[in-house]
Tab-separated table of C-alpha atoms in Angstrom:
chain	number	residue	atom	x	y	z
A	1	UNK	CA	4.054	65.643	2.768
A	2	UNK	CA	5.015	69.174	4.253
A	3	UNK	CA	6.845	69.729	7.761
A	4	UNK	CA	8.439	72.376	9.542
A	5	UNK	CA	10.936	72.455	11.980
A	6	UNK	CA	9.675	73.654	15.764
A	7	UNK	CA	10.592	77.032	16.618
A	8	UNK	CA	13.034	77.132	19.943
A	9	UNK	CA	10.231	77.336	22.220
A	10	UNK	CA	7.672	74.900	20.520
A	11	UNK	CA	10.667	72.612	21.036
A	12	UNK	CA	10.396	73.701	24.426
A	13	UNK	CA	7.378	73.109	25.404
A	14	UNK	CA	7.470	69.301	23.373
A	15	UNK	CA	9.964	68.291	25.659
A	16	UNK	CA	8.871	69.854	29.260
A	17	UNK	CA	6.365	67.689	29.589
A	18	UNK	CA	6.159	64.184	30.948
A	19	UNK	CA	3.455	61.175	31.215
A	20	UNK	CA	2.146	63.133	34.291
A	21	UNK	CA	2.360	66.755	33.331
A	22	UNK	CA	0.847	67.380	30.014
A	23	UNK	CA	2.107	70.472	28.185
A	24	UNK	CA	-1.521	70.987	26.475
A	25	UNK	CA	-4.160	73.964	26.558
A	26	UNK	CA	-7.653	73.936	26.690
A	27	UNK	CA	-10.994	76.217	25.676
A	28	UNK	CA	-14.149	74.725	27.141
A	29	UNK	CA	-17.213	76.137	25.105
A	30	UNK	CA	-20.359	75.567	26.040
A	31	UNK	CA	-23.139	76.025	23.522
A	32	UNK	CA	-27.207	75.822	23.601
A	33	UNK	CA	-28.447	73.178	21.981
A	34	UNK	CA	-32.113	72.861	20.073
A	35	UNK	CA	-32.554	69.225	20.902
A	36	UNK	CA	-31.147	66.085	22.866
A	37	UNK	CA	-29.214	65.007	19.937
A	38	UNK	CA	-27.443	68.523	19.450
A	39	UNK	CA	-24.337	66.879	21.065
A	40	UNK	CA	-24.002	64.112	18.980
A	41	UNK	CA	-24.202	66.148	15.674
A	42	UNK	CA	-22.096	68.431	16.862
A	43	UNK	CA	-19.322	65.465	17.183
A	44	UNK	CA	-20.070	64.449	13.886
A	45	UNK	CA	-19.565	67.831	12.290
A	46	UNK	CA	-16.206	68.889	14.139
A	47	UNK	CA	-14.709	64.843	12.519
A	48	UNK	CA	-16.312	65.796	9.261
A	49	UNK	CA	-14.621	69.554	9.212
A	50	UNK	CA	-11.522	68.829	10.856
A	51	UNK	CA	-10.350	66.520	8.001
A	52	UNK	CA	-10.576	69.935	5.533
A	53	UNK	CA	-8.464	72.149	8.129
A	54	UNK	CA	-4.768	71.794	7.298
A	55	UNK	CA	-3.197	72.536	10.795
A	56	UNK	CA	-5.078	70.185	12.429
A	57	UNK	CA	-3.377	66.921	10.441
A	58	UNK	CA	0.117	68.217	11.441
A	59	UNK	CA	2.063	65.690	13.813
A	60	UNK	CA	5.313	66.045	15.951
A	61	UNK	CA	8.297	63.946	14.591
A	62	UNK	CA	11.671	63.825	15.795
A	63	UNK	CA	14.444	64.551	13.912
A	64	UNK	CA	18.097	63.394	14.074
A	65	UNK	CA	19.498	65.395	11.201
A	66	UNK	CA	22.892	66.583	11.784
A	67	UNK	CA	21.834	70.465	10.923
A	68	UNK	CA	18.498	69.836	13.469
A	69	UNK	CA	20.092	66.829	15.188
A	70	UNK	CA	17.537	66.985	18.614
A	71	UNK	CA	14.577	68.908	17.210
A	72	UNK	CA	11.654	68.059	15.650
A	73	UNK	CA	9.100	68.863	12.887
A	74	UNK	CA	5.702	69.539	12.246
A	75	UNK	CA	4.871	67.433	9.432
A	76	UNK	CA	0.836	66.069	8.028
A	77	UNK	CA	0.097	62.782	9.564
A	78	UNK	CA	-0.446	60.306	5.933
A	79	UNK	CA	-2.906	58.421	8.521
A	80	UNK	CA	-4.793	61.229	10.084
A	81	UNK	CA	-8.308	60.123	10.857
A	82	UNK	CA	-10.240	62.503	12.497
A	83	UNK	CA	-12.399	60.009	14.866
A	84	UNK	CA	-9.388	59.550	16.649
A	85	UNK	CA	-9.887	62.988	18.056
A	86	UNK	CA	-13.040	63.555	18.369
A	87	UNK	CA	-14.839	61.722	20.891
A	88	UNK	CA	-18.784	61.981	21.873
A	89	UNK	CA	-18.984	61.074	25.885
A	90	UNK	CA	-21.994	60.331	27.858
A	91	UNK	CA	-24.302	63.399	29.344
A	92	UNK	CA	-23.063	64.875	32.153
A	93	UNK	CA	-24.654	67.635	34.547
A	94	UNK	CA	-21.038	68.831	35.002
A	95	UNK	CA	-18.970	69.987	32.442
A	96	UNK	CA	-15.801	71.182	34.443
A	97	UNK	CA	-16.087	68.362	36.441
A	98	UNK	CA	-15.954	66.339	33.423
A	99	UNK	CA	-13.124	68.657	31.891
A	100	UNK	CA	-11.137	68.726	34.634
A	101	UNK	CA	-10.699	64.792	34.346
A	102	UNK	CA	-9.845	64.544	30.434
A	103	UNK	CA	-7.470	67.979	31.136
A	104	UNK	CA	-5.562	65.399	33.101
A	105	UNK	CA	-4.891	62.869	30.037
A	106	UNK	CA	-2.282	63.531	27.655
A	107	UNK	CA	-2.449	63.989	23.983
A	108	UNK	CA	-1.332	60.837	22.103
A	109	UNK	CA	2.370	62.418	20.939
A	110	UNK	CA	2.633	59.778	18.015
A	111	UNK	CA	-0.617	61.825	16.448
A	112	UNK	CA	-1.552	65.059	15.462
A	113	UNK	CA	-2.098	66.316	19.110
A	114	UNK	CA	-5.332	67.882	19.319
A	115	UNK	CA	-8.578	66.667	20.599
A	116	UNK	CA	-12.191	67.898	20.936
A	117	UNK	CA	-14.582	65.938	24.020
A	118	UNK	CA	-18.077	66.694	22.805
A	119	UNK	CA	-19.689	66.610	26.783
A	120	UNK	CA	-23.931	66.879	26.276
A	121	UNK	CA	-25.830	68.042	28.882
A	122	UNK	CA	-28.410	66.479	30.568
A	123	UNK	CA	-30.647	69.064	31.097
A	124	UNK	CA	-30.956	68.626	27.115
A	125	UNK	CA	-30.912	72.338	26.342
A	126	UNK	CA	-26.779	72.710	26.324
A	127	UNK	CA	-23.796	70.666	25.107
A	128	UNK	CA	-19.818	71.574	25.417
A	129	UNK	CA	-16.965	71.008	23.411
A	130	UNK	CA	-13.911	71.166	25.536
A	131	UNK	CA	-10.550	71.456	22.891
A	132	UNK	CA	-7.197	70.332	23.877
A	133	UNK	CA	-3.804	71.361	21.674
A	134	UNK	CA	-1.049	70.577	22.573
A	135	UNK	CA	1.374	74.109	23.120
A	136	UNK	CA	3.682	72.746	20.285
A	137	UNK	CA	1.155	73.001	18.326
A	138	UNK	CA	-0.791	75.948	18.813
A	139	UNK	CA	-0.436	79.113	21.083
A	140	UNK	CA	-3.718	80.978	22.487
A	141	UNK	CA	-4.289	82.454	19.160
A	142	UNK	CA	-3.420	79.480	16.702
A	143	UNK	CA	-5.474	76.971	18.804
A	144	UNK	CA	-8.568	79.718	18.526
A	145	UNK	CA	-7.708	79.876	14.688
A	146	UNK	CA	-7.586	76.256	14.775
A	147	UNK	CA	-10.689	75.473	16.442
A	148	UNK	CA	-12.864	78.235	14.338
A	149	UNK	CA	-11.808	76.198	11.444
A	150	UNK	CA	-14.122	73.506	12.867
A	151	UNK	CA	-16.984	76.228	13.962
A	152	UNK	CA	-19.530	77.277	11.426
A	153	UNK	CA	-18.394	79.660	8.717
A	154	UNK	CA	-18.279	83.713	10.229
A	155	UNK	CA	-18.757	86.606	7.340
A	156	UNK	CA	-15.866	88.564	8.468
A	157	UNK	CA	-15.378	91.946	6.820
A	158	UNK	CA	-12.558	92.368	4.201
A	159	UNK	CA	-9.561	93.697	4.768
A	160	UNK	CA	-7.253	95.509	2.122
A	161	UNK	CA	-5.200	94.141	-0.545
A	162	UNK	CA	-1.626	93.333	1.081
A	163	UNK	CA	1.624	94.385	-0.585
A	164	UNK	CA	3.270	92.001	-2.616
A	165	UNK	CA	6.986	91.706	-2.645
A	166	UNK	CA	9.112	90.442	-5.433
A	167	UNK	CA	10.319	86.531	-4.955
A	168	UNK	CA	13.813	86.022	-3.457
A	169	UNK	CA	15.980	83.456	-4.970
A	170	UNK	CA	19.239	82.441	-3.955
A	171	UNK	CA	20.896	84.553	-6.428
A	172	UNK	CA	19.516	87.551	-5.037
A	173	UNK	CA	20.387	86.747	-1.650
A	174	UNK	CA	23.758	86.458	-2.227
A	175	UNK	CA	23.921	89.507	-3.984
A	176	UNK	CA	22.740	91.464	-0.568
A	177	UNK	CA	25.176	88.760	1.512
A	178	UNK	CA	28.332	91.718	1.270
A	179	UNK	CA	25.763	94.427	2.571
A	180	UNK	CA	24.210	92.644	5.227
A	181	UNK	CA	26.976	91.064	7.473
A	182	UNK	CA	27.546	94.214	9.524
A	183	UNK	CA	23.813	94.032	10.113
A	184	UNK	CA	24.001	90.222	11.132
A	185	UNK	CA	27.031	90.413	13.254
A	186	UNK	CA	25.286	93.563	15.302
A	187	UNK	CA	22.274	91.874	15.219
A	188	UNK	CA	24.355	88.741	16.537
A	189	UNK	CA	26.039	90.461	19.620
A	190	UNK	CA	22.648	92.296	20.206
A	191	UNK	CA	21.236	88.759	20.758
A	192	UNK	CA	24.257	87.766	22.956
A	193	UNK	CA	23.981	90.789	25.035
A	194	UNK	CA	19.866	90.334	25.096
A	195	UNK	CA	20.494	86.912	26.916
A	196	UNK	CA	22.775	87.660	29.121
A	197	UNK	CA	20.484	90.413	29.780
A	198	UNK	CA	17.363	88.234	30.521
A	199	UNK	CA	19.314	85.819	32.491
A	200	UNK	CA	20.720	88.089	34.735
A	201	UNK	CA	17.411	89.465	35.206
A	202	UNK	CA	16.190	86.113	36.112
A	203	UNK	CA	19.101	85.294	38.229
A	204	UNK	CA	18.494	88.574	40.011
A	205	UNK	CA	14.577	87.587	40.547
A	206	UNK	CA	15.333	83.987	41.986
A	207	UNK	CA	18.117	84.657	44.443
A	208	UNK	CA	16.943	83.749	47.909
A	209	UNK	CA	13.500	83.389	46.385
A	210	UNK	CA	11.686	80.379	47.106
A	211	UNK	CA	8.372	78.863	46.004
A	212	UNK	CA	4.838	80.217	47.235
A	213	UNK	CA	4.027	77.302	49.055
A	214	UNK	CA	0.453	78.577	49.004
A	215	UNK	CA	0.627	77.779	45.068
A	216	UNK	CA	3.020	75.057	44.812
A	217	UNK	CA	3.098	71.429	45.836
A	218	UNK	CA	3.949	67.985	45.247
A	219	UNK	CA	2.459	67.438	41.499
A	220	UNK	CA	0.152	64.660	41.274
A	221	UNK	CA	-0.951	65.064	37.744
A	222	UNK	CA	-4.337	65.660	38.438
A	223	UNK	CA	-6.367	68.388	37.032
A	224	UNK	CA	-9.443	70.419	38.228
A	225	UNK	CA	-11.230	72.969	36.391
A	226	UNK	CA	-13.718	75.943	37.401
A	227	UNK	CA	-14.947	78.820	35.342
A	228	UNK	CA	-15.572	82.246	36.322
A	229	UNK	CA	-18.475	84.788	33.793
A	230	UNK	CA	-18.048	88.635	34.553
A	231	UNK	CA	-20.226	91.280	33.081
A	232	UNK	CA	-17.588	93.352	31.486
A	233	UNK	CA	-19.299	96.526	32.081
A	234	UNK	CA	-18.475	96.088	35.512
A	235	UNK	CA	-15.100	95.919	35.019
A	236	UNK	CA	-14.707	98.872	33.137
A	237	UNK	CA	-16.757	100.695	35.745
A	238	UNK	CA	-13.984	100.195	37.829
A	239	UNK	CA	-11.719	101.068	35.529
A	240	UNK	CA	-13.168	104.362	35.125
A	241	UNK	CA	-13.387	105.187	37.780
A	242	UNK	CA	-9.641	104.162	39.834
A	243	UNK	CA	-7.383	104.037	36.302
A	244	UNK	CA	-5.136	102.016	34.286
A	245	UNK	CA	-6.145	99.149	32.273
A	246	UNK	CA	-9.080	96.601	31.787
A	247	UNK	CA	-6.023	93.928	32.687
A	248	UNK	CA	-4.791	95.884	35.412
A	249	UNK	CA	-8.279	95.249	36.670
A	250	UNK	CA	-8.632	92.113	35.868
A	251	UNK	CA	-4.938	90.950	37.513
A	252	UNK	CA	-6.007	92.844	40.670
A	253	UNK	CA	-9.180	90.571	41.238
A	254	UNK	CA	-7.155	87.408	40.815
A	255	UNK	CA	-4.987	88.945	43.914
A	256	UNK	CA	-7.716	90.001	45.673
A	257	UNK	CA	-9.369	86.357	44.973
A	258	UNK	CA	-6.475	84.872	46.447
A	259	UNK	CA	-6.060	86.433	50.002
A	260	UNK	CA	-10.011	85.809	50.196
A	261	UNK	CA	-9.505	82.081	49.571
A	262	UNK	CA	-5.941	81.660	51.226
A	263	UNK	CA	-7.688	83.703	54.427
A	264	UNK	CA	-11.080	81.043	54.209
A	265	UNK	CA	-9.152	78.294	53.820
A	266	UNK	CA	-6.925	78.858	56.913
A	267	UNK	CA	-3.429	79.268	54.865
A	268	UNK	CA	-3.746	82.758	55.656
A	269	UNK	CA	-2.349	86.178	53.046
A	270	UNK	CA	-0.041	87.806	55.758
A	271	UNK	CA	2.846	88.228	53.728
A	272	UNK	CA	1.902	86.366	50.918
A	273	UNK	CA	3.174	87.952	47.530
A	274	UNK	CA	3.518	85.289	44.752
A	275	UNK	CA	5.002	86.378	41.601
A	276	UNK	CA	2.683	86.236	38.500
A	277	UNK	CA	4.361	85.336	34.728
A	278	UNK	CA	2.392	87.906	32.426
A	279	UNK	CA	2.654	85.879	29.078
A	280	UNK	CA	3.036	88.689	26.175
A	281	UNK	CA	2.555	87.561	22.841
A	282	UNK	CA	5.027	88.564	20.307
A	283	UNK	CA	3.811	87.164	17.149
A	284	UNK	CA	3.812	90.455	14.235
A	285	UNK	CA	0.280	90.757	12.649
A	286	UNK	CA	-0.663	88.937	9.518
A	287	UNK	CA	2.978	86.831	9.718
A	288	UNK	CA	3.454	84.848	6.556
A	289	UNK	CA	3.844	82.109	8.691
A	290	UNK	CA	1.771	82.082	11.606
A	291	UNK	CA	2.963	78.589	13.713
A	292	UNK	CA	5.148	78.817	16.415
A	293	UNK	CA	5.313	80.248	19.622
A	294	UNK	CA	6.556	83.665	19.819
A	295	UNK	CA	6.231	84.131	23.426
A	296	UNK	CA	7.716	86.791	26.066
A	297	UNK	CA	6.201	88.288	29.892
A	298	UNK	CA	5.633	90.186	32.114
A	299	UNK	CA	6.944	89.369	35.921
A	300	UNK	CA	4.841	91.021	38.543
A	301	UNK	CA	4.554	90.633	42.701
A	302	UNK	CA	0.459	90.275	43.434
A	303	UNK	CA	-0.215	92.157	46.297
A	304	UNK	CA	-2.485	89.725	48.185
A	305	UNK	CA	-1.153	90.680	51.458
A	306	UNK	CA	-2.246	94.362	51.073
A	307	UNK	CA	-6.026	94.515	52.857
A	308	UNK	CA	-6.986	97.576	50.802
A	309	UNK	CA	-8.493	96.300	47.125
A	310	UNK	CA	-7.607	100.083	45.518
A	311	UNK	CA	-4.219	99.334	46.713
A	312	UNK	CA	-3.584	96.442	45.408
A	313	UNK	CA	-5.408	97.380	41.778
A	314	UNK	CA	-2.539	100.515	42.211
A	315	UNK	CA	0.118	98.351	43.145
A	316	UNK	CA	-0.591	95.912	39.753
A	317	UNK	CA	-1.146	98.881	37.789
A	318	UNK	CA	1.882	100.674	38.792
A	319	UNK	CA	3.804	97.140	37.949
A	320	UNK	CA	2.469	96.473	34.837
A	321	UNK	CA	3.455	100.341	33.871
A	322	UNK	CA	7.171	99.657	34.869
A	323	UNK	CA	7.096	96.463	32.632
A	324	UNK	CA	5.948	97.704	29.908
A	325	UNK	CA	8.197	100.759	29.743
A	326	UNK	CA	10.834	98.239	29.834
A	327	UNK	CA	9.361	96.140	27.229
A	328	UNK	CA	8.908	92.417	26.940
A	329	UNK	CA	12.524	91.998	25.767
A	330	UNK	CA	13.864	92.449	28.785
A	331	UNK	CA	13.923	91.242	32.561
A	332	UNK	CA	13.138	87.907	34.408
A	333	UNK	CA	9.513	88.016	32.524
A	334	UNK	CA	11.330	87.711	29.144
A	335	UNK	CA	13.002	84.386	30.405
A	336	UNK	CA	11.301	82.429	27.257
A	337	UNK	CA	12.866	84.192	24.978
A	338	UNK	CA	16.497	82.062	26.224
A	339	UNK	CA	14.820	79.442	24.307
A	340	UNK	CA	16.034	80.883	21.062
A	341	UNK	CA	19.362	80.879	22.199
A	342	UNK	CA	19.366	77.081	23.166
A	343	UNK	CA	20.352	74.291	20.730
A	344	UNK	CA	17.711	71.705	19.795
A	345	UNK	CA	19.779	69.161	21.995
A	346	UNK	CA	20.244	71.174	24.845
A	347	UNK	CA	15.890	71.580	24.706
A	348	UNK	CA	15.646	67.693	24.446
A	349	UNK	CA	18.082	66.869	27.279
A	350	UNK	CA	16.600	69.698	29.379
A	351	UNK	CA	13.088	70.132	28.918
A	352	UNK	CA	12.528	67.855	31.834
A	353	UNK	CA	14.295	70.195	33.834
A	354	UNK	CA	13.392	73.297	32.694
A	355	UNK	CA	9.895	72.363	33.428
A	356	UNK	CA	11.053	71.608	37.527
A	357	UNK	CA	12.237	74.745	37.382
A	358	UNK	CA	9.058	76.852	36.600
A	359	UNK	CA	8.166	76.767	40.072
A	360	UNK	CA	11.615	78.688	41.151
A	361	UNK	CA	10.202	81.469	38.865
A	362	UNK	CA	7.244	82.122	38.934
A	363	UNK	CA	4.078	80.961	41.190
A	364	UNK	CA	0.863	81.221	39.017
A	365	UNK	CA	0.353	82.363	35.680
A	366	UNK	CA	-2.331	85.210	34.599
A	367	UNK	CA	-2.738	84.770	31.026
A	368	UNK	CA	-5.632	86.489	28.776
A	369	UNK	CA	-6.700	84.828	25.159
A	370	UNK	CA	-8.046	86.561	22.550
A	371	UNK	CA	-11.444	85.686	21.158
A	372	UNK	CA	-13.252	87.383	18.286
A	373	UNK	CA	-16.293	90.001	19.455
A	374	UNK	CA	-18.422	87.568	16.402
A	375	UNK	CA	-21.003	85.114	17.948
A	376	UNK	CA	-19.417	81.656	17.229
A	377	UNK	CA	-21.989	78.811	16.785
A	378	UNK	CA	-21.342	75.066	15.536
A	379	UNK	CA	-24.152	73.204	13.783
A	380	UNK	CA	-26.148	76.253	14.894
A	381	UNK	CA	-26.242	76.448	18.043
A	382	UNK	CA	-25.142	79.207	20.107
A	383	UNK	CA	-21.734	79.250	21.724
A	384	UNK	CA	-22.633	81.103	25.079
A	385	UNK	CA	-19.892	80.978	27.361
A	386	UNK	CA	-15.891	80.059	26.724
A	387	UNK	CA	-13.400	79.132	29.313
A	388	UNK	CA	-9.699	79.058	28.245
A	389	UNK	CA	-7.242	76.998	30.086
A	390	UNK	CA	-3.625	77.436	30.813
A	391	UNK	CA	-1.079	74.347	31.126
A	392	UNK	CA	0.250	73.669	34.647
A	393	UNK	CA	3.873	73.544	34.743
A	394	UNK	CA	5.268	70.729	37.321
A	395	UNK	CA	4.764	71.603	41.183
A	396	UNK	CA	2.368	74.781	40.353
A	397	UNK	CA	-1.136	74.599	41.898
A	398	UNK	CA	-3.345	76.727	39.928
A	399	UNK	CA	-3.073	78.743	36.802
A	400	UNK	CA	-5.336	81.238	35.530
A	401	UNK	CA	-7.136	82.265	31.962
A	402	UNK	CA	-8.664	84.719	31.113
A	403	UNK	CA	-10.898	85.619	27.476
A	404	UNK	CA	-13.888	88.104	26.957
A	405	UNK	CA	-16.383	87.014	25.024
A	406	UNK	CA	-19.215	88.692	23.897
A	407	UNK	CA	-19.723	91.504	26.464
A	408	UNK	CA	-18.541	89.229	29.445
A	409	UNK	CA	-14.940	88.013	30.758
A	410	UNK	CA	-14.670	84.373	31.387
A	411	UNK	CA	-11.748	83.231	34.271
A	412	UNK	CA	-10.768	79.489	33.186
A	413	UNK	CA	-9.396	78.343	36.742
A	414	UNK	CA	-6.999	74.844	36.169
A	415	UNK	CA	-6.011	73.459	39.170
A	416	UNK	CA	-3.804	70.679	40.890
A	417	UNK	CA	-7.122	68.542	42.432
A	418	UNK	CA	-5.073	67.301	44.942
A	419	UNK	CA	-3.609	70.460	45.570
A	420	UNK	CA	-6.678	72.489	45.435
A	421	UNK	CA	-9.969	70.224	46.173
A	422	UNK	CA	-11.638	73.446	47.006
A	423	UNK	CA	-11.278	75.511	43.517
A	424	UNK	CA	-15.067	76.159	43.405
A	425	UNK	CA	-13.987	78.439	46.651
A	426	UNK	CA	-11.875	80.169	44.464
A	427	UNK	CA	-13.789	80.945	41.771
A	428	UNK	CA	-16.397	82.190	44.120
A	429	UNK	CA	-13.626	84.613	45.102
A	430	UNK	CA	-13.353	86.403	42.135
A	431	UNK	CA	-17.124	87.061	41.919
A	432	UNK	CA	-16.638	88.188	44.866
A	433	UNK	CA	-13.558	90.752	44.453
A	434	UNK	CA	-15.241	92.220	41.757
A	435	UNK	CA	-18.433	93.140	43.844
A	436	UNK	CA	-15.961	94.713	46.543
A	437	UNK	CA	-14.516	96.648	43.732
A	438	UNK	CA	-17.470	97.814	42.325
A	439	UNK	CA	-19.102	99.187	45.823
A	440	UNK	CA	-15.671	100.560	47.004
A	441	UNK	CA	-15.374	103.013	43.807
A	442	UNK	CA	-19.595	103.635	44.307
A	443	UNK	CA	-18.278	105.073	47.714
């Protein structure tokens, strides 16, 4: 049996959530299907192939060691069977409705937590797969690795031979001990002076700052979920034509999709400014070891109280710039790197805390997944259109995914349903903002 202990924030994450706030992502895929039975061999192919993929027979077990006393491991599950994770459901004619219900149930935490909801459709010519991993297990990227493992087999092209270095053994590593410790005591007070660094970032960004009450609200624990397809060639029309990024972009229509819904609604987006957590990914390329969360952001004001929609696309541009020339080791964005400063007791006893307190910081998250520009298919069929979904931290209304896949950008929209019962007006909204983009730089 192998197991691994849970890096700071996978430790995190494990203990933020509660009964009624799940801590798990999501991908819905939908896929064309060849026949009426396409859904129910796809559900027999994803229990057949997940018993051959390694990450996905990894459980989450305490530990009470005195060197890890508090934490917990990731360790194969000796009883792993893969029907309890895969699960073939009745057709449906609505496959977000559908998601938006199972996004609400947690992931059994005495199992591998993972599951895959094989949804067919009842027009007979699609089926979905919607994927749930728990953030402990798997970030964005890891959960995508995870699931492909399950997909049909891609010919990807090969890449060069890697560098191999020389074993270390203990003996070595004491030999380099006397050379190293002014490196590991800089390296130390570096990390000292890096937290006190992010938290008085944070402290500075939270003073007199309270909650967008447009985006936060009493958690209920139920979910909602909408997805949003963009031709991508728009986007970069509009790109080209004002500056700055594809995500700059792509940011700016989620504020410009909120002061359209907050105005239609009847909330209103006079003065309304929520801050937006920017996850950045800090994971090195090809690591050795790939698990774990290596997580830091990007904190950014969206302008949805600015009428003009080339002002606000300057305004996000201009405050992505200033982030990134700090870097994502520094300010209130960076506030998940604290985690590897905080003892695995201090995350058990105040993860449930911590996860209160997401709504002091920030009020929605904007968070874009990677997916390979390879057509993905399972059992042969087609997967057409992918919708990623972001956890909802406790009192946060809506959160906000975003992949491209394909040619085309797909918004995953995960909502509080109580919260937000009109999410569909949402999504509508950023169809919208992109058409107002597109004829403003026209004109």
């Amino acid at each position: 049996m192998t197991s691994d202990l849970l890096a700071p924030l996978d430790l995190a994450f494990w203990n933020m959530e509660s009964e009624r706030h799940p801590m798990h992502l999501g991908a819905l895929g939908v896929f064309t299907a060849h026949s009426p039975t396409a859904g129910a061999h796809a559900a027999d192919l994803l229990a057949a192939r997940a018993a051959a993929v390694p990450g996905l027979r990894m459980r989450i077990r305490d530990v009470w060691q005195p060197l890890a006393f508090g934490g917990a491991t990731r360790e194969t599950d000796p009883d792993f069977d893969p029907l309890n994770h895969v699960r073939l459901h009745a057709p449906t004619a609505d496959f977000h409705a559908d998601a938006g219900r199972l996004m609400e149930r947690p992931l059994e935490r005495g199992r591998p937590p993972w599951e895959a909801h094989v949804l067919p459709g009842e027009d007979g010519v699609s089926f979905a797969v919607l994927f749930k991993f728990h953030h402990a297990l798997a970030d964005g990227l890891r959960a995508l690795k995870l699931a492909a493992g399950v997909l049909d087999p891609v010919d990807l092209p090969e890449r060069g031979p890697r560098a191999i270095e020389p074993p270390r053994t203990l003996l070595s590593d004491v030999r380099r001990l006397p050379a190293r410790v002014p490196e590991l005591v800089k390296g130390t007070l570096s990390d000292v002076g890096r937290a006190l660094d992010i938290g008085a970032s944070l402290a500075r960004s939270t003073l007199g700052m309270r909650p967008s009450s447009a985006l936060t609200s009493a958690p209920s624990g139920t979910r909602r979920t909408a997805g949003v397809v963009l031709d991508i060639d728009d986007v970069h029309r509009v790109r080209k034509s004002v500056g700055g990024t594809v995500n700059d972009v792509l940011i700016a229509v989620v504020a410009g999709a909120l002061r359209r819904w907050l105005d239609e609604r009847g909330d209103g987006s006079a003065g309304v400014a929520p801050r937006a957590l920017i996850p950045v990914s800090r994971r090195r390329p090809r690591a050795a070891h790939p698990q774990g969360n290596r997580l830091s952001g990007y904190l950014i004001r969206l302008p949805v109280d600015d009428p003009d929609p080339l002002r606000r696309l300057d305004t996000v541009r201009t405050a992505m710039v200033r982030n990134k020339d700090a870097g994502p080791n520094r300010g209130a964005g960076a506030v998940a790197l604290l985690a590897d400063h905080v003892p695995a007791l201090g995350h058990r006893l105040g993860g449930p805390l911590v996860g209160q307190a997401a709504r002091l910081w920030f009020d929605i998250l904007v968070t874009s997944v990677p997916l390979p520009g390879l057509g993905l298919k399972l059992g042969g069929h087609q997967l057409t259109e992918v919708f990623p979904f972001a956890p909802l931290a406790p009192g946060q209304s809506l959160a906000v995914a975003i992949s491209t896949y394909r040619g085309r950008v797909h918004y995953g929209l995960v909502a509080d349903a109580r919260a937000v019962p009109d999410l569909d007006v949402f999504a509508r909204a950023v169809s919208d903002e992109v058409e107002t983009l597109l004829s403003v730089c026209e004109h």
